[in-house]
Amino acid sequence: MAKSFFRQEALDAATRVDETQRTMRVSTAVTRLSAAALATALAGVVTWSAFVDVPIHVTGHGVLARSGETLISPVRAASSGYVAEVPVKRGDTVAAGDVLLRLSQPERMAALKKAERILEVLSRNAERSETLRAEDAEAESRSHARQLIALGERIEALSSKKRWLDERRTTLEKLHADGIVSLEAVSNARIAADVAEDDLAAARAAQVALDVAREEAASERERAALSTRLELERLQAEVAEIRAGLEAGSTVTADAPGRVIAINTRPGALAAPGQPLLEILVDGTSGVDPDALEAVVFVPLSQGKRLSPDDRALLTPADLPLDRHDRLIARVISISEVPASSQALQ
């Protein structure tokens, strides 16, 4: 074996340098561009996170209200009854005053029929009583006329008799003064004249009493007729009131224009007074300030900490039907500093 001019250590070192060149890799242009793009994307994400809001989902219970107005108007039953007809369906657009539901009220209907029967009987009796009063008044008028004629004749006769007796008494008194007749004859003449005067006064009093009795009878008939008329008017007013109450209670109308979003009853179901039977999403009026719509939301304490004033929010009312995916754009204006307890929420 020939002896090498170079030392073995030098040869080994030269071999290691060649291997180092083979193991080192220099990045290409594509790799450098990819790395630059990734760094730019990371920087953009950091910048975007500093200026863009990240939405969070918060679930809570609350109410929506518009200043001076109602957002969702519940339609309540004014009185109890059974649902007879629901002429509208969910999603229908209604105007104020439109009939939404009709109720059957057997008790009020029975009361109305009873009052109408009583009114009918009283009306017939009133007609008969009026006929009888007219006949009585006519008969009394004829009787009064006859009695008045008889009293007039009696008064005339008594007046003539009294004049004759007065003349006779005067004559006898003169004769007694001349001593022709006795005092007893004069006394008898005076007594007869006084009796005639009393009879004349009694006849005139009977004439006055006859007129008074006629007036009292006429007044009594008028009072009876007035009492009957008042009773008729009372029953007529009662029937009208029952009928109006039946019509008002059996017809449920819309208080405001809008769209029917919920029907909480069905035909044949029992409705109690004040029970919400339907719900209407009230139409917003033109010119209404959108900031007037406010939401008071109660959220858990853990989620409430994530909210801040001036945060933008998208509200999804739970009362809206499932086929509507409407959301309300809102802004957080205030957050209560003291958490509300469950008792306060109730």
CSV table of C-alpha atoms in Angstrom, one decimal:
chain,number,residue,atom,x,y,z
A,1,MET,CA,0.0,0.0,0.0
A,2,ALA,CA,1.4,3.4,-1.1
A,3,LYS,CA,1.8,6.0,1.6
A,4,SER,CA,-0.4,9.1,1.0
A,5,PHE,CA,1.1,12.5,1.0
A,6,PHE,CA,-1.8,13.8,3.1
A,7,ARG,CA,-2.5,12.9,6.6
A,8,GLN,CA,-5.5,10.8,7.3
A,9,GLU,CA,-7.0,13.5,9.5
A,10,ALA,CA,-6.9,16.0,6.6
A,11,LEU,CA,-8.5,13.5,4.3
A,12,ASP,CA,-11.3,12.9,6.8
A,13,ALA,CA,-11.9,16.7,7.2
A,14,ALA,CA,-12.2,17.1,3.5
A,15,THR,CA,-14.7,14.4,3.3
A,16,ARG,CA,-16.9,16.0,6.0
A,17,VAL,CA,-16.9,19.4,4.1
A,18,ASP,CA,-18.3,17.7,1.0
A,19,GLU,CA,-21.1,16.0,3.0
A,20,THR,CA,-21.9,19.4,4.6
A,21,GLN,CA,-22.5,21.0,1.2
A,22,ARG,CA,-24.7,18.1,0.2
A,23,THR,CA,-26.9,18.3,3.4
A,24,MET,CA,-27.5,22.1,3.3
A,25,ARG,CA,-30.6,23.3,1.4
A,26,VAL,CA,-31.2,26.9,0.3
A,27,SER,CA,-34.9,28.1,0.2
A,28,THR,CA,-36.5,28.7,-3.2
A,29,ALA,CA,-38.5,31.8,-4.3
A,30,VAL,CA,-41.8,30.1,-3.9
A,31,THR,CA,-41.0,29.2,-0.3
A,32,ARG,CA,-39.9,32.8,0.5
A,33,LEU,CA,-43.2,34.2,-1.1
A,34,SER,CA,-45.3,31.7,0.9
A,35,ALA,CA,-43.6,32.7,4.1
A,36,ALA,CA,-44.1,36.4,3.4
A,37,ALA,CA,-47.8,35.8,2.6
A,38,LEU,CA,-48.3,33.9,5.8
A,39,ALA,CA,-46.7,36.7,7.8
A,40,THR,CA,-48.8,39.3,6.1
A,41,ALA,CA,-52.0,37.3,6.8
A,42,LEU,CA,-51.1,37.0,10.5
A,43,ALA,CA,-50.4,40.7,10.7
A,44,GLY,CA,-53.8,41.4,9.0
A,45,VAL,CA,-55.6,39.1,11.4
A,46,VAL,CA,-54.0,40.9,14.4
A,47,THR,CA,-55.0,44.3,12.8
A,48,TRP,CA,-58.5,43.1,12.0
A,49,SER,CA,-59.1,41.8,15.6
A,50,ALA,CA,-58.2,45.3,16.9
A,51,PHE,CA,-60.8,47.2,14.8
A,52,VAL,CA,-63.5,44.6,14.1
A,53,ASP,CA,-66.2,43.5,16.5
A,54,VAL,CA,-66.4,39.8,17.2
A,55,PRO,CA,-70.1,38.7,17.7
A,56,ILE,CA,-71.0,36.7,20.7
A,57,HIS,CA,-74.3,34.9,21.4
A,58,VAL,CA,-76.2,35.9,24.6
A,59,THR,CA,-79.5,34.3,25.5
A,60,GLY,CA,-81.9,36.1,27.8
A,61,HIS,CA,-85.5,37.0,28.5
A,62,GLY,CA,-86.8,40.5,28.0
A,63,VAL,CA,-89.5,42.8,26.6
A,64,LEU,CA,-89.7,45.0,23.6
A,65,ALA,CA,-91.6,48.3,23.8
A,66,ARG,CA,-92.0,51.4,21.6
A,67,SER,CA,-92.4,54.7,23.4
A,68,GLY,CA,-96.1,55.4,23.6
A,69,GLU,CA,-97.0,52.4,21.4
A,70,THR,CA,-97.3,48.6,21.6
A,71,LEU,CA,-95.1,46.3,19.6
A,72,ILE,CA,-97.1,43.1,20.1
A,73,SER,CA,-100.8,43.6,21.0
A,74,PRO,CA,-102.5,40.7,22.7
A,75,VAL,CA,-106.2,40.4,21.8
A,76,ARG,CA,-108.1,39.5,25.0
A,77,ALA,CA,-111.6,38.3,25.6
A,78,ALA,CA,-113.9,40.9,27.1
A,79,SER,CA,-116.2,38.3,28.7
A,80,SER,CA,-116.5,34.6,29.1
A,81,GLY,CA,-117.9,32.3,26.4
A,82,TYR,CA,-117.1,29.5,24.0
A,83,VAL,CA,-115.2,30.2,20.8
A,84,ALA,CA,-117.7,30.0,17.9
A,85,GLU,CA,-115.6,31.1,15.0
A,86,VAL,CA,-112.1,32.3,14.2
A,87,PRO,CA,-112.4,33.9,10.8
A,88,VAL,CA,-108.6,34.8,10.6
A,89,LYS,CA,-105.6,32.6,10.4
A,90,ARG,CA,-102.0,33.1,11.3
A,91,GLY,CA,-100.2,35.5,9.0
A,92,ASP,CA,-103.3,37.4,8.0
A,93,THR,CA,-103.0,41.2,7.9
A,94,VAL,CA,-105.8,43.0,9.8
A,95,ALA,CA,-106.9,46.5,10.3
A,96,ALA,CA,-108.2,48.2,13.4
A,97,GLY,CA,-111.7,47.1,14.1
A,98,ASP,CA,-111.6,43.9,12.0
A,99,VAL,CA,-113.4,41.0,13.5
A,100,LEU,CA,-110.9,38.4,14.7
A,101,LEU,CA,-113.0,36.0,16.7
A,102,ARG,CA,-116.6,35.4,17.7
A,103,LEU,CA,-117.8,33.9,21.0
A,104,SER,CA,-120.9,32.1,21.9
A,105,GLN,CA,-122.4,33.2,25.3
A,106,PRO,CA,-125.3,30.9,26.3
A,107,GLU,CA,-125.9,32.6,29.6
A,108,ARG,CA,-126.2,36.1,28.2
A,109,MET,CA,-128.3,34.8,25.3
A,110,ALA,CA,-130.7,33.1,27.8
A,111,ALA,CA,-130.8,36.4,29.9
A,112,LEU,CA,-131.6,38.3,26.7
A,113,LYS,CA,-134.5,36.0,25.7
A,114,LYS,CA,-135.9,36.1,29.2
A,115,ALA,CA,-135.8,39.9,29.3
A,116,GLU,CA,-137.4,40.0,25.8
A,117,ARG,CA,-140.2,37.7,27.0
A,118,ILE,CA,-140.9,39.9,30.1
A,119,LEU,CA,-140.9,43.0,27.9
A,120,GLU,CA,-143.3,41.4,25.5
A,121,VAL,CA,-145.7,40.4,28.3
A,122,LEU,CA,-145.5,43.8,29.9
A,123,SER,CA,-146.1,45.5,26.5
A,124,ARG,CA,-149.3,43.5,26.0
A,125,ASN,CA,-150.4,44.2,29.5
A,126,ALA,CA,-149.7,47.9,29.0
A,127,GLU,CA,-151.8,48.0,25.9
A,128,ARG,CA,-154.7,46.3,27.7
A,129,SER,CA,-154.3,48.6,30.7
A,130,GLU,CA,-154.3,51.6,28.4
A,131,THR,CA,-157.5,50.5,26.8
A,132,LEU,CA,-159.1,49.8,30.1
A,133,ARG,CA,-158.0,53.2,31.4
A,134,ALA,CA,-159.5,54.9,28.4
A,135,GLU,CA,-162.8,53.1,28.8
A,136,ASP,CA,-162.8,54.0,32.5
A,137,ALA,CA,-162.1,57.6,31.8
A,138,GLU,CA,-165.0,57.7,29.2
A,139,ALA,CA,-167.4,56.0,31.6
A,140,GLU,CA,-166.3,58.3,34.5
A,141,SER,CA,-166.8,61.3,32.3
A,142,ARG,CA,-170.3,60.3,31.4
A,143,SER,CA,-171.1,59.6,35.1
A,144,HIS,CA,-169.5,62.9,36.2
A,145,ALA,CA,-171.6,64.8,33.6
A,146,ARG,CA,-174.8,63.2,34.9
A,147,GLN,CA,-174.0,63.8,38.5
A,148,LEU,CA,-173.0,67.3,37.7
A,149,ILE,CA,-176.3,67.9,36.1
A,150,ALA,CA,-178.2,66.5,39.0
A,151,LEU,CA,-176.2,68.6,41.5
A,152,GLY,CA,-176.8,71.6,39.4
A,153,GLU,CA,-180.5,71.1,39.4
A,154,ARG,CA,-180.4,70.4,43.2
A,155,ILE,CA,-178.4,73.6,43.8
A,156,GLU,CA,-180.8,75.6,41.7
A,157,ALA,CA,-183.8,74.2,43.6
A,158,LEU,CA,-182.2,74.8,47.0
A,159,SER,CA,-181.3,78.3,46.0
A,160,SER,CA,-184.9,79.0,45.0
A,161,LYS,CA,-186.1,77.4,48.3
A,162,LYS,CA,-183.6,79.4,50.3
A,163,ARG,CA,-184.8,82.7,48.7
A,164,TRP,CA,-188.4,81.8,49.4
A,165,LEU,CA,-187.6,80.9,53.0
A,166,ASP,CA,-185.6,84.1,53.5
A,167,GLU,CA,-188.5,86.1,52.2
A,168,ARG,CA,-191.0,84.2,54.4
A,169,ARG,CA,-188.8,84.7,57.5
A,170,THR,CA,-188.6,88.5,56.7
A,171,THR,CA,-192.3,88.7,56.3
A,172,LEU,CA,-193.0,86.8,59.6
A,173,GLU,CA,-190.5,89.0,61.5
A,174,LYS,CA,-192.4,92.1,60.3
A,175,LEU,CA,-195.7,90.5,61.2
A,176,HIS,CA,-194.3,89.5,64.6
A,177,ALA,CA,-193.2,93.1,65.2
A,178,ASP,CA,-196.8,94.1,64.5
A,179,GLY,CA,-198.0,91.4,66.9
A,180,ILE,CA,-199.8,89.4,64.2
A,181,VAL,CA,-197.8,86.2,64.4
A,182,SER,CA,-196.1,84.5,67.3
A,183,LEU,CA,-192.5,84.2,68.1
A,184,GLU,CA,-192.6,80.4,67.5
A,185,ALA,CA,-193.6,80.9,63.9
A,186,VAL,CA,-190.8,83.3,63.3
A,187,SER,CA,-188.3,80.9,64.9
A,188,ASN,CA,-189.6,78.0,62.7
A,189,ALA,CA,-189.1,80.2,59.7
A,190,ARG,CA,-185.6,81.0,60.7
A,191,ILE,CA,-184.8,77.3,61.3
A,192,ALA,CA,-186.2,76.4,57.9
A,193,ALA,CA,-184.1,79.1,56.2
A,194,ASP,CA,-181.0,77.9,58.0
A,195,VAL,CA,-181.6,74.3,57.0
A,196,ALA,CA,-182.1,75.3,53.4
A,197,GLU,CA,-178.9,77.3,53.5
A,198,ASP,CA,-177.0,74.2,54.9
A,199,ASP,CA,-178.5,72.0,52.2
A,200,LEU,CA,-177.4,74.5,49.6
A,201,ALA,CA,-173.9,74.6,51.0
A,202,ALA,CA,-173.8,70.8,51.1
A,203,ALA,CA,-174.9,70.5,47.5
A,204,ARG,CA,-172.2,73.0,46.4
A,205,ALA,CA,-169.6,71.0,48.4
A,206,ALA,CA,-170.7,67.8,46.7
A,207,GLN,CA,-170.2,69.5,43.4
A,208,VAL,CA,-166.7,70.5,44.3
A,209,ALA,CA,-166.0,67.0,45.7
A,210,LEU,CA,-167.3,65.5,42.4
A,211,ASP,CA,-164.8,67.7,40.5
A,212,VAL,CA,-162.0,66.8,42.9
A,213,ALA,CA,-162.8,63.1,42.6
A,214,ARG,CA,-162.7,63.3,38.9
A,215,GLU,CA,-159.4,65.0,38.9
A,216,GLU,CA,-158.0,62.5,41.4
A,217,ALA,CA,-159.2,59.6,39.3
A,218,ALA,CA,-157.6,61.2,36.2
A,219,SER,CA,-154.4,61.7,38.1
A,220,GLU,CA,-154.4,58.2,39.4
A,221,ARG,CA,-154.8,56.9,35.8
A,222,GLU,CA,-152.0,59.1,34.7
A,223,ARG,CA,-149.7,57.8,37.5
A,224,ALA,CA,-150.5,54.2,36.5
A,225,ALA,CA,-149.8,55.0,32.9
A,226,LEU,CA,-146.6,56.7,33.8
A,227,SER,CA,-145.5,53.8,36.0
A,228,THR,CA,-146.2,51.4,33.2
A,229,ARG,CA,-144.2,53.6,30.7
A,230,LEU,CA,-141.3,53.8,33.1
A,231,GLU,CA,-141.3,50.1,33.6
A,232,LEU,CA,-141.4,49.6,29.9
A,233,GLU,CA,-138.5,52.0,29.4
A,234,ARG,CA,-136.5,50.3,32.1
A,235,LEU,CA,-137.1,46.9,30.5
A,236,GLN,CA,-136.3,48.2,27.0
A,237,ALA,CA,-133.1,49.7,28.4
A,238,GLU,CA,-132.2,46.4,30.1
A,239,VAL,CA,-132.8,44.5,26.8
A,240,ALA,CA,-130.8,47.0,24.9
A,241,GLU,CA,-127.9,46.8,27.4
A,242,ILE,CA,-128.0,43.0,27.4
A,243,ARG,CA,-128.0,43.0,23.6
A,244,ALA,CA,-125.2,45.5,23.4
A,245,GLY,CA,-123.2,43.5,25.9
A,246,LEU,CA,-123.8,40.4,24.0
A,247,GLU,CA,-122.7,41.9,20.7
A,248,ALA,CA,-119.7,43.5,22.3
A,249,GLY,CA,-118.7,40.4,24.2
A,250,SER,CA,-119.3,38.0,21.4
A,251,THR,CA,-117.2,39.9,18.8
A,252,VAL,CA,-113.5,40.3,19.4
A,253,THR,CA,-111.9,42.9,17.2
A,254,ALA,CA,-108.4,44.2,16.5
A,255,ASP,CA,-107.3,47.1,18.5
A,256,ALA,CA,-104.6,48.2,16.0
A,257,PRO,CA,-103.5,47.3,12.5
A,258,GLY,CA,-100.9,44.6,12.1
A,259,ARG,CA,-100.4,40.9,11.3
A,260,VAL,CA,-101.7,38.0,13.2
A,261,ILE,CA,-98.7,36.1,14.6
A,262,ALA,CA,-100.4,33.7,17.1
A,263,ILE,CA,-103.8,32.2,17.7
A,264,ASN,CA,-104.0,30.7,21.2
A,265,THR,CA,-107.5,29.1,21.0
A,266,ARG,CA,-109.7,27.0,18.7
A,267,PRO,CA,-113.4,26.7,18.0
A,268,GLY,CA,-115.3,25.2,20.9
A,269,ALA,CA,-112.7,26.2,23.5
A,270,LEU,CA,-113.8,28.1,26.6
A,271,ALA,CA,-112.5,31.7,26.8
A,272,ALA,CA,-112.2,33.5,30.2
A,273,PRO,CA,-112.4,37.2,30.6
A,274,GLY,CA,-109.0,38.8,30.0
A,275,GLN,CA,-107.6,35.7,28.4
A,276,PRO,CA,-105.3,36.5,25.4
A,277,LEU,CA,-106.8,34.7,22.5
A,278,LEU,CA,-104.7,36.1,19.6
A,279,GLU,CA,-101.5,38.2,19.2
A,280,ILE,CA,-101.0,40.9,16.6
A,281,LEU,CA,-97.6,42.3,15.5
A,282,VAL,CA,-98.5,46.0,15.3
A,283,ASP,CA,-97.5,47.8,12.2
A,284,GLY,CA,-95.1,50.7,12.8
A,285,THR,CA,-96.3,54.1,11.8
A,286,SER,CA,-94.4,56.3,9.4
A,287,GLY,CA,-92.3,59.0,11.0
A,288,VAL,CA,-91.7,57.0,14.2
A,289,ASP,CA,-88.2,57.4,15.6
A,290,PRO,CA,-86.5,54.0,15.4
A,291,ASP,CA,-84.6,54.8,18.6
A,292,ALA,CA,-88.0,54.8,20.4
A,293,LEU,CA,-88.0,51.0,20.3
A,294,GLU,CA,-86.3,49.7,23.4
A,295,ALA,CA,-85.5,46.3,24.7
A,296,VAL,CA,-85.0,45.4,28.4
A,297,VAL,CA,-83.1,42.1,28.5
A,298,PHE,CA,-82.3,40.1,31.5
A,299,VAL,CA,-79.2,37.9,30.9
A,300,PRO,CA,-77.2,35.7,33.2
A,301,LEU,CA,-74.4,37.4,35.3
A,302,SER,CA,-71.7,35.4,33.5
A,303,GLN,CA,-72.8,36.6,30.1
A,304,GLY,CA,-73.7,40.1,31.3
A,305,LYS,CA,-70.0,40.7,32.1
A,306,ARG,CA,-69.2,40.3,28.4
A,307,LEU,CA,-71.4,43.3,27.5
A,308,SER,CA,-70.4,46.9,27.4
A,309,PRO,CA,-72.2,50.2,26.6
A,310,ASP,CA,-72.3,51.2,22.9
A,311,ASP,CA,-72.0,47.5,21.9
A,312,ARG,CA,-74.0,46.8,18.8
A,313,ALA,CA,-76.5,44.0,19.1
A,314,LEU,CA,-78.9,41.9,16.9
A,315,LEU,CA,-82.1,41.0,18.8
A,316,THR,CA,-84.3,38.1,17.8
A,317,PRO,CA,-87.7,38.4,19.4
A,318,ALA,CA,-89.0,35.0,20.6
A,319,ASP,CA,-92.6,35.9,19.9
A,320,LEU,CA,-92.1,36.1,16.1
A,321,PRO,CA,-93.2,33.0,14.1
A,322,LEU,CA,-90.6,30.5,13.1
A,323,ASP,CA,-91.0,31.4,9.4
A,324,ARG,CA,-89.7,34.9,10.1
A,325,HIS,CA,-86.0,35.4,10.5
A,326,ASP,CA,-86.2,39.1,11.4
A,327,ARG,CA,-83.6,40.7,13.6
A,328,LEU,CA,-83.5,44.1,15.2
A,329,ILE,CA,-80.3,46.1,15.1
A,330,ALA,CA,-79.8,47.6,18.5
A,331,ARG,CA,-77.2,49.3,20.6
A,332,VAL,CA,-76.4,48.7,24.3
A,333,ILE,CA,-77.2,52.0,26.1
A,334,SER,CA,-76.9,50.9,29.7
A,335,ILE,CA,-76.0,48.0,31.9
A,336,SER,CA,-77.3,47.6,35.4
A,337,GLU,CA,-74.6,47.8,38.0
A,338,VAL,CA,-76.4,45.6,40.4
A,339,PRO,CA,-77.5,42.1,39.2
A,340,ALA,CA,-81.2,41.4,39.3
A,341,SER,CA,-82.3,38.5,41.5
A,342,SER,CA,-84.7,35.8,40.4
A,343,GLN,CA,-87.2,37.2,42.8
A,344,ALA,CA,-87.0,40.6,41.2
A,345,LEU,CA,-87.4,39.1,37.7
A,346,GLN,CA,-90.6,37.4,38.9
